[in-house]
């Protein structure tokens, strides 16, 4: 009863549709849990997402939890994570995807989970990297190590929410640097990010990572645009 009373004073809202949650719901309302558009790429559509990177960079396996539609539930979910500081969303999505990937042989041999980094200036503004908790949960499920000190973003791009279509292409100039590369030698790594749109960010990271001796790279993201 105390718990219900607390909800009355501190209503907790669904991370995807912003409606108040019932006390038996966690983070997402029951309706959103069923309606969020799952990609299921790691089960049936692996080729579809791996095709994004064909001829650009070599990737072992790639998947995304959701399909991102403009003005859809996933867009709001990611917005709540990035701009309203609801970092628990990243944890929940990591648990969700991690629980599925740990049952698949292609992902069971992952040694290290590596997040796409934010530029230090952006990290200071936001206070957290939105993929950190996502990566940590996936690493736990895969019994892999989580290492966030191997990639460094060296170019700074303007705020995504303010960017127009043309500027999105300027964004492809973002560059990453590998540090402590010995940590990843001869490892199968899982690179994690929030959304794949053009694939340019992942491509820029992979171009640097493939220089490491014996590395193999797979990719998992929260969402991919249709
Ligand atoms: Zn909802």
XYZ file of C-alpha atoms and ligand atoms in Angstrom:
227
model
C 0.000 0.000 0.000
C 2.869 2.340 0.813
C 4.327 1.622 -2.579
C 1.024 2.462 -4.289
C 0.790 5.618 -2.225
C 4.274 6.606 -3.299
C 3.244 6.207 -6.929
C 0.387 8.612 -6.313
C 2.839 11.308 -5.307
C 5.703 10.349 -7.574
C 4.086 8.926 -10.681
C 6.523 7.031 -12.847
C 6.030 7.265 -16.556
C 6.463 4.742 -19.334
C 9.821 5.359 -21.004
C 8.320 4.886 -24.462
C 4.830 6.459 -24.411
C 5.070 8.671 -21.284
C 1.792 7.404 -19.770
C 1.789 6.708 -16.000
C 2.864 3.180 -15.076
C 0.871 0.803 -12.886
C 2.745 -0.354 -9.815
C 3.335 -3.798 -11.377
C 4.963 -2.318 -14.481
C 8.692 -1.636 -14.701
C 9.978 1.160 -16.927
C 7.688 0.278 -19.846
C 3.912 -0.094 -19.840
C 2.486 -3.462 -20.856
C 1.228 -2.096 -24.128
C 4.642 -0.705 -25.138
C 6.382 -3.934 -24.151
C 4.284 -5.651 -26.791
C 4.190 -2.892 -29.371
C 7.824 -1.815 -29.530
C 8.983 -2.850 -33.026
C 11.530 -5.630 -32.464
C 14.097 -6.075 -35.233
C 14.783 -9.784 -34.500
C 17.824 -9.468 -36.778
C 19.835 -11.959 -34.711
C 17.082 -14.531 -35.209
C 15.841 -14.133 -38.758
C 17.081 -11.014 -40.537
C 20.845 -10.963 -39.902
C 21.599 -10.371 -43.586
C 19.357 -7.321 -43.656
C 21.394 -5.386 -41.115
C 24.795 -6.755 -42.129
C 24.032 -5.508 -45.649
C 24.331 -1.943 -44.324
C 28.069 -2.530 -43.964
C 28.750 -4.696 -47.041
C 31.709 -3.429 -49.036
C 32.521 -0.850 -46.359
C 33.956 -2.698 -43.382
C 34.177 -6.333 -42.335
C 31.796 -7.267 -39.552
C 31.184 -10.776 -38.199
C 27.609 -10.324 -36.987
C 25.362 -7.339 -36.511
C 22.028 -6.832 -34.815
C 19.730 -4.192 -33.357
C 16.988 -4.596 -30.767
C 14.420 -2.285 -32.387
C 13.520 -0.756 -35.731
C 13.437 3.039 -35.496
C 10.520 4.870 -37.128
C 10.296 8.635 -37.211
C 7.901 9.874 -34.487
C 7.488 6.313 -33.219
C 7.813 4.774 -29.752
C 11.516 4.004 -30.210
C 12.289 7.605 -31.067
C 10.641 8.746 -27.842
C 12.373 6.010 -25.864
C 15.821 7.069 -27.095
C 14.919 10.734 -26.594
C 13.998 10.037 -22.964
C 17.328 8.280 -22.526
C 19.529 10.899 -24.166
C 17.839 14.171 -23.358
C 15.789 13.472 -20.221
C 18.532 11.568 -18.435
C 16.570 8.336 -18.022
C 19.680 6.172 -18.033
C 17.757 3.187 -16.657
C 16.389 2.779 -20.208
C 19.850 1.773 -21.446
C 20.104 -0.833 -18.695
C 16.720 -2.325 -19.532
C 17.486 -2.520 -23.259
C 20.867 -4.100 -22.531
C 19.208 -6.747 -20.369
C 16.630 -7.365 -23.074
C 19.075 -7.772 -25.958
C 21.743 -9.481 -23.844
C 19.291 -12.175 -22.715
C 18.611 -13.004 -26.351
C 22.201 -12.829 -27.637
C 23.612 -15.059 -24.895
C 21.594 -17.934 -26.327
C 23.088 -17.636 -29.807
C 26.381 -19.304 -30.782
C 27.486 -16.311 -32.931
C 27.533 -14.113 -29.844
C 28.603 -16.584 -27.167
C 32.290 -16.201 -28.080
C 32.368 -12.409 -27.632
C 35.333 -11.505 -25.375
C 34.882 -7.769 -24.950
C 32.026 -5.271 -25.254
C 33.148 -1.814 -26.430
C 30.861 1.240 -26.503
C 31.002 3.876 -29.243
C 32.380 6.797 -27.214
C 31.040 10.320 -26.913
C 33.334 13.258 -27.401
C 34.524 14.419 -23.963
C 32.722 17.732 -24.453
C 29.415 15.973 -25.171
C 30.034 13.613 -22.242
C 30.402 16.607 -19.946
C 27.172 18.158 -21.276
C 25.101 14.998 -20.935
C 26.812 13.596 -17.882
C 26.776 10.034 -19.183
C 27.329 7.994 -22.326
C 23.862 6.710 -23.245
C 25.228 3.341 -24.386
C 27.295 2.637 -21.251
C 24.643 0.773 -19.234
C 23.409 -0.961 -22.412
C 26.921 -2.325 -22.999
C 27.518 -3.283 -19.373
C 24.333 -5.385 -19.221
C 25.097 -7.124 -22.508
C 28.639 -7.871 -21.319
C 27.282 -9.439 -18.109
C 24.899 -11.650 -20.085
C 27.646 -12.735 -22.502
C 30.143 -13.244 -19.699
C 32.407 -10.774 -21.516
C 34.527 -7.901 -20.310
C 33.262 -4.321 -20.718
C 36.034 -1.947 -21.756
C 35.293 1.724 -22.404
C 38.837 3.019 -22.659
C 39.899 1.815 -26.080
C 38.111 4.190 -28.431
C 38.317 7.950 -28.251
C 36.224 10.296 -30.336
C 38.397 13.067 -31.667
C 36.024 15.191 -33.745
C 33.139 17.132 -32.296
C 29.843 17.352 -34.170
C 26.932 19.690 -33.551
C 23.907 18.485 -31.582
C 22.044 15.809 -33.494
C 18.633 17.211 -32.655
C 19.545 20.486 -34.345
C 21.173 18.963 -37.375
C 19.453 19.207 -40.713
C 19.609 16.604 -43.430
C 22.675 18.042 -45.173
C 24.628 18.339 -41.985
C 24.078 14.682 -41.294
C 26.527 13.990 -44.110
C 29.076 16.323 -42.590
C 28.788 14.055 -39.561
C 30.405 11.248 -41.554
C 33.665 13.093 -40.996
C 33.677 12.027 -37.336
C 36.884 10.304 -36.405
C 37.887 7.883 -33.687
C 41.236 6.910 -32.274
C 42.210 3.590 -30.707
C 44.088 3.678 -27.435
C 45.313 0.731 -25.321
C 45.006 -1.461 -28.391
C 46.756 -4.417 -26.725
C 43.564 -4.930 -24.686
C 41.776 -5.976 -27.861
C 44.432 -8.040 -29.609
C 43.094 -11.403 -30.818
C 39.701 -10.671 -29.261
C 36.182 -10.922 -30.663
C 34.621 -7.624 -29.706
C 31.028 -6.440 -29.714
C 30.786 -2.761 -30.583
C 27.623 -1.192 -29.112
C 25.823 2.035 -30.029
C 22.362 3.591 -29.757
C 21.076 3.991 -33.327
C 22.419 3.005 -36.713
C 21.224 5.473 -39.354
C 23.703 5.608 -42.223
C 26.147 3.278 -40.482
C 28.837 5.963 -40.767
C 29.660 6.076 -37.041
C 30.123 2.313 -36.776
C 32.113 2.357 -40.009
C 34.446 5.055 -38.668
C 35.052 3.033 -35.477
C 35.568 -0.251 -37.303
C 38.055 1.310 -39.727
C 40.305 2.044 -36.759
C 39.605 -1.143 -34.803
C 40.446 -3.494 -37.690
C 44.047 -2.303 -37.503
C 44.398 -4.248 -34.247
C 46.087 -7.635 -34.581
C 43.718 -10.611 -34.718
C 40.589 -8.617 -33.869
C 37.108 -9.715 -34.931
C 34.219 -7.274 -34.708
C 30.472 -7.711 -34.242
C 27.942 -4.953 -33.685
C 24.829 -4.570 -31.515
C 22.720 -1.434 -31.258
C 19.511 -0.362 -29.540
C 17.880 0.447 -32.863
C 18.352 0.794 -36.592
C 16.417 3.124 -38.883
C 14.222 1.411 -41.411
Zn 4.034 2.842 -22.834
